[in-house]
CSV table of C-alpha atoms in Angstrom, one decimal:
chain,number,residue,atom,x,y,z
Z,6,MET,CA,0.1,0.1,-0.1
Z,7,SER,CA,1.1,3.7,-0.3
Z,8,LEU,CA,0.0,6.9,1.3
Z,9,LEU,CA,-3.5,6.8,-0.6
Z,10,ARG,CA,-4.8,4.8,2.1
Z,11,LEU,CA,-4.5,8.2,4.5
Z,12,PHE,CA,-7.1,9.7,1.9
Z,13,GLY,CA,-9.7,7.7,3.5
Z,14,LEU,CA,-9.3,9.3,7.0
Z,15,PHE,CA,-12.2,11.8,7.7
Z,16,ARG,CA,-13.8,11.0,11.1
Z,17,PRO,CA,-12.2,11.7,14.4
Z,18,ALA,CA,-12.1,8.0,15.2
Z,19,HIS,CA,-9.8,7.6,12.3
Z,20,PHE,CA,-7.3,9.8,14.1
Z,21,ALA,CA,-7.3,8.3,17.6
Z,22,ASP,CA,-4.1,6.4,16.8
Z,23,TRP,CA,-2.5,9.4,15.2
Z,24,TYR,CA,-3.2,11.4,18.1
Z,25,ARG,CA,-2.0,8.9,20.3
Z,26,ILE,CA,1.2,8.5,18.8
Z,27,GLY,CA,1.8,12.3,18.9
Z,28,ALA,CA,0.9,12.2,22.5
Z,29,GLU,CA,3.3,9.4,23.0
Z,30,TYR,CA,6.1,11.2,21.5
Z,31,VAL,CA,5.3,14.3,23.4
Z,32,GLN,CA,5.4,12.2,26.7
Z,33,HIS,CA,8.6,10.4,26.0
Z,34,VAL,CA,10.5,14.0,24.9
Z,35,SER,CA,9.1,15.6,28.1
Z,36,GLU,CA,9.8,13.0,30.3
Z,37,GLY,CA,13.6,12.4,29.1
Z,38,MET,CA,14.2,16.1,29.5
Z,39,GLY,CA,12.7,16.2,33.2
Z,40,PHE,CA,9.9,18.5,32.1
Z,41,PRO,CA,7.0,17.7,34.7
Z,42,VAL,CA,3.9,16.2,32.5
Z,43,GLY,CA,1.2,16.5,35.6
Z,44,ASP,CA,-2.0,14.8,34.2
Z,45,PHE,CA,-1.1,14.8,30.5
Z,46,PRO,CA,-1.2,11.0,30.3
Z,47,LEU,CA,-4.5,10.8,31.9
Z,48,ARG,CA,-5.9,13.6,29.3
Z,49,ALA,CA,-4.1,12.2,26.2
Z,50,GLU,CA,-5.8,8.5,27.1
Z,51,GLU,CA,-9.1,10.4,27.5
Z,52,ALA,CA,-8.5,12.7,24.0
Z,53,THR,CA,-7.6,9.4,22.4
Z,54,ALA,CA,-10.7,7.3,23.9
Z,55,ALA,CA,-13.0,10.5,22.9
Z,56,LEU,CA,-11.4,10.4,19.3
Z,57,ARG,CA,-12.0,6.5,19.1
Z,58,ALA,CA,-15.7,7.0,20.1
Z,59,GLY,CA,-16.2,10.1,17.9
Z,60,ARG,CA,-17.1,12.4,21.3
Z,61,THR,CA,-16.5,16.0,21.0
Z,62,ASP,CA,-17.8,16.9,24.3
Z,63,VAL,CA,-14.7,16.6,26.1
Z,64,SER,CA,-13.1,19.2,28.4
Z,65,PRO,CA,-11.5,22.3,27.2
Z,66,GLU,CA,-8.1,21.1,28.5
Z,67,VAL,CA,-8.5,17.7,26.3
Z,68,ALA,CA,-9.9,19.5,23.4
Z,69,ARG,CA,-7.1,21.8,23.1
Z,70,SER,CA,-4.4,19.0,23.4
Z,71,ILE,CA,-6.1,17.2,20.7
Z,72,ALA,CA,-6.4,20.6,18.6
Z,73,ALA,CA,-2.8,21.2,19.0
Z,74,ASP,CA,-1.6,18.0,17.6
Z,75,LEU,CA,-3.9,17.7,14.6
Z,76,LEU,CA,-3.2,21.4,13.7
Z,77,ALA,CA,0.4,21.2,14.3
Z,78,ASP,CA,0.8,18.2,12.1
Z,79,ALA,CA,-1.8,20.0,9.5
Z,80,THR,CA,0.5,22.8,9.3
Z,81,PHE,CA,4.0,21.0,9.5
Z,82,SER,CA,4.5,19.4,6.1
Z,83,ALA,CA,4.0,22.6,3.7
Z,84,PRO,CA,6.6,24.6,5.3
Z,85,TYR,CA,9.1,21.2,5.5
Z,86,LEU,CA,8.6,20.9,1.7
Z,87,GLU,CA,10.4,24.2,1.4
Z,88,TRP,CA,13.4,23.1,2.8
Z,89,MET,CA,13.8,20.0,0.4
Z,90,PRO,CA,14.5,19.9,-3.3
Z,91,LEU,CA,12.0,21.2,-5.7
Z,92,TRP,CA,11.2,17.6,-7.4
Z,93,TYR,CA,10.2,16.4,-3.6
Z,94,GLU,CA,8.1,19.3,-3.1
Z,95,LEU,CA,6.1,19.1,-6.4
Z,96,ALA,CA,5.6,15.4,-5.6
Z,97,LEU,CA,4.2,15.9,-2.3
Z,98,VAL,CA,2.4,19.1,-2.4
Z,99,GLY,CA,-0.7,17.6,-3.4
Z,100,PRO,CA,-1.0,15.0,-0.9
Z,101,VAL,CA,0.2,17.3,1.8
Z,102,SER,CA,-2.5,19.8,0.9
Z,103,TYR,CA,-5.1,17.3,1.3
Z,104,ALA,CA,-3.7,15.8,4.7
Z,105,GLU,CA,-3.9,19.5,5.8
Z,106,PHE,CA,-7.7,19.9,4.8
Z,107,ARG,CA,-8.2,16.7,6.8
Z,108,LEU,CA,-6.6,17.2,10.2
Z,109,ARG,CA,-7.9,20.9,10.2
Z,110,ARG,CA,-11.3,19.7,9.6
Z,111,VAL,CA,-11.1,17.2,12.4
Z,112,ALA,CA,-9.5,19.5,14.7
Z,113,GLY,CA,-12.2,22.1,14.1
Z,114,ARG,CA,-14.5,19.7,15.9
Z,115,TYR,CA,-12.6,20.4,19.0
Z,116,THR,CA,-12.1,24.0,18.9
Z,117,ARG,CA,-15.6,25.4,18.6
Z,118,ASP,CA,-15.9,25.9,22.4
Z,119,LEU,CA,-12.6,27.3,23.0
Z,120,ASP,CA,-12.1,30.9,23.4
Z,121,HIS,CA,-8.8,30.9,21.7
Z,122,VAL,CA,-6.8,28.8,19.4
Z,123,THR,CA,-3.5,28.9,18.6
Z,124,VAL,CA,-2.1,27.4,15.4
Z,125,PRO,CA,1.8,27.2,14.8
Z,126,ARG,CA,3.7,29.1,12.5
Z,127,PHE,CA,6.9,26.5,11.3
Z,128,SER,CA,9.8,28.3,9.9
Z,129,ARG,CA,10.6,28.7,6.0
Z,130,PRO,CA,14.2,28.3,4.7
Z,131,GLY,CA,14.3,32.3,4.6
Z,132,ASP,CA,13.5,32.6,8.1
Z,133,VAL,CA,16.7,30.9,9.4
Z,134,LEU,CA,20.1,32.4,8.6
Z,135,VAL,CA,23.6,31.9,9.4
Z,136,GLY,CA,26.0,34.9,8.8
Z,137,GLY,CA,23.2,36.6,7.0
Z,138,ARG,CA,22.5,33.9,4.7
Z,139,PRO,CA,20.1,31.2,4.6
Z,140,ALA,CA,21.1,28.3,6.5
Z,141,MET,CA,20.1,26.0,3.5
Z,142,GLU,CA,23.2,27.2,1.7
Z,143,TYR,CA,25.6,25.4,4.0
Z,144,VAL,CA,24.1,21.8,3.4
Z,145,SER,CA,23.9,19.7,0.2
Z,146,GLY,CA,22.4,16.4,-0.5
Z,147,PHE,CA,18.8,15.3,0.0
Z,148,ALA,CA,19.4,13.3,3.5
Z,149,LYS,CA,21.5,16.5,5.1
Z,150,ARG,CA,18.7,18.9,4.0
Z,151,PHE,CA,16.0,16.6,5.4
Z,152,VAL,CA,18.1,16.3,8.9
Z,153,LEU,CA,18.7,20.2,9.1
Z,154,ALA,CA,14.9,20.9,8.2
Z,155,ASP,CA,13.7,18.1,11.1
Z,156,ALA,CA,16.0,19.6,13.6
Z,157,VAL,CA,14.3,22.9,13.2
Z,158,LEU,CA,10.9,22.0,13.0
Z,159,HIS,CA,10.5,19.5,15.1
Z,160,LEU,CA,11.7,21.7,17.8
Z,161,GLU,CA,9.1,24.1,17.1
Z,162,TRP,CA,6.3,21.1,16.8
Z,163,PHE,CA,7.2,19.8,20.1
Z,164,THR,CA,7.3,23.1,21.7
Z,165,HIS,CA,3.6,24.1,20.6
Z,166,VAL,CA,2.2,20.9,21.4
Z,167,ALA,CA,3.4,20.4,24.7
Z,168,ARG,CA,2.7,23.8,25.8
Z,169,GLU,CA,-0.7,23.8,24.4
Z,170,SER,CA,-1.1,20.3,26.2
Z,171,GLY,CA,-0.1,21.9,29.5
Z,172,ILE,CA,3.7,21.2,29.8
Z,173,ARG,CA,6.3,23.7,30.6
Z,174,VAL,CA,9.0,24.0,28.2
Z,175,PRO,CA,11.5,26.6,29.1
Z,176,ASP,CA,11.8,29.6,26.9
Z,177,ARG,CA,15.6,29.9,27.2
Z,178,LEU,CA,16.2,25.9,26.4
Z,179,VAL,CA,14.2,26.3,23.2
Z,180,GLU,CA,16.0,29.4,22.1
Z,181,ARG,CA,19.5,28.0,22.9
Z,182,THR,CA,18.8,24.7,21.3
Z,183,ARG,CA,17.4,26.5,18.1
Z,184,GLU,CA,20.6,28.7,18.1
Z,185,GLU,CA,23.1,25.8,18.6
Z,186,THR,CA,21.2,23.5,16.4
Z,187,VAL,CA,21.2,25.8,13.3
Z,188,ALA,CA,24.7,26.5,13.8
Z,189,TYR,CA,25.9,22.6,14.4
Z,190,TYR,CA,23.9,21.5,11.2
Z,191,THR,CA,25.2,23.8,8.8
Z,192,GLY,CA,29.0,23.5,10.2
Z,193,ASN,CA,29.3,26.7,12.6
Z,194,GLY,CA,29.3,25.3,16.0
Z,195,ASP,CA,28.5,22.3,18.2
Z,196,LEU,CA,25.9,21.0,20.6
Z,197,SER,CA,26.2,21.4,24.4
Z,198,ASP,CA,25.6,18.4,26.4
Z,199,ASP,CA,21.7,19.1,27.0
Z,200,THR,CA,20.7,20.4,23.7
Z,201,ARG,CA,22.3,17.2,22.3
Z,202,HIS,CA,20.2,15.4,24.9
Z,203,PHE,CA,17.1,17.4,23.9
Z,204,GLN,CA,17.6,16.8,20.1
Z,205,ARG,CA,18.4,13.1,20.4
Z,206,LEU,CA,15.1,12.8,22.2
Z,207,LEU,CA,13.4,14.7,19.5
Z,208,PHE,CA,14.8,12.7,16.5
Z,209,ALA,CA,12.7,9.8,18.1
Z,210,ASP,CA,10.2,11.1,15.5
Z,211,ASP,CA,11.7,8.0,13.8
Z,212,GLU,CA,9.4,6.0,15.9
Z,213,TRP,CA,6.3,8.5,15.3
Z,214,VAL,CA,7.1,7.5,11.4
Z,215,ARG,CA,7.2,4.1,12.0
Z,216,ASP,CA,4.3,3.7,14.5
Z,217,ILE,CA,1.5,5.8,12.1
Z,218,ASP,CA,3.0,3.4,9.2
Z,219,ALA,CA,2.0,0.5,11.2
Z,220,ALA,CA,-1.3,1.8,12.6
Z,221,TYR,CA,-2.6,2.5,9.6
Z,222,ASP,CA,-1.4,-0.4,7.5
Z,223,LEU,CA,0.6,1.7,5.0
Z,224,ASP,CA,3.9,-0.4,4.3
Z,225,SER,CA,5.1,3.0,2.7
Z,226,THR,CA,8.2,3.2,0.9
Z,227,LEU,CA,8.4,6.8,1.8
Z,228,PHE,CA,8.0,6.4,5.3
Z,229,GLY,CA,10.8,3.7,5.3
Z,230,VAL,CA,13.1,6.3,3.8
Z,231,TRP,CA,12.0,8.9,6.4
Z,232,GLU,CA,12.4,6.2,9.3
Z,233,ARG,CA,15.7,5.5,8.3
Z,234,ILE,CA,17.1,9.0,7.9
Z,235,LEU,CA,15.6,9.8,11.3
Z,236,SER,CA,16.7,7.0,13.1
Z,237,ARG,CA,20.4,7.1,11.8
Z,238,GLU,CA,20.5,10.7,12.8
Z,239,ARG,CA,19.2,9.6,16.5
Z,240,GLU,CA,21.9,7.1,16.6
Z,241,ARG,CA,24.7,9.4,15.8
Z,242,LEU,CA,23.6,12.1,18.3
């Protein structure tokens, strides 16, 4: 099978495992960094159960966690494509746009009663500069571009979803991790011990890719490529 199987997802129940896998990633990174997670694991279980049952009558905290995860995934891929070669962007822009539509539509069912909803804005290549030049000018090759993009964007994804789910992520650590990450992956610096540990945990998104592939029975070659690149980088770190 391929990504075509994902085109059949449109009900909340279809995204129960999608949310669950994202929540497990948030919990894994948070606990690995020593960020107090409070009752997030219980709320994530409640959110997963509500999605699986198609229920939208959940507490604001649960609704916000569901919306944060789905909206972050909805808005993640389009910016990511801009970091990649044009042939790759053109090949995936259609499926990515359709996935964004589906994710936003389901997320909207959980935002109706919320006073405010924050939609994350992910960095484009022109937003990330090194010495006044775009960071992408310092890297070449598909895998290196993929890793640089992921290192920047999964930090932003995690920070947004964790905070919207009630987990405190220190501002200064996020700022420093971003600075050191960009310098490191463009050959202009190194990672301190805590930011290296943070990135090693964040690169566990190889498990997210593998678990989504398995949960939705995709057997996707593309997902396999993503998983290998991410797993290799996590192990290297």
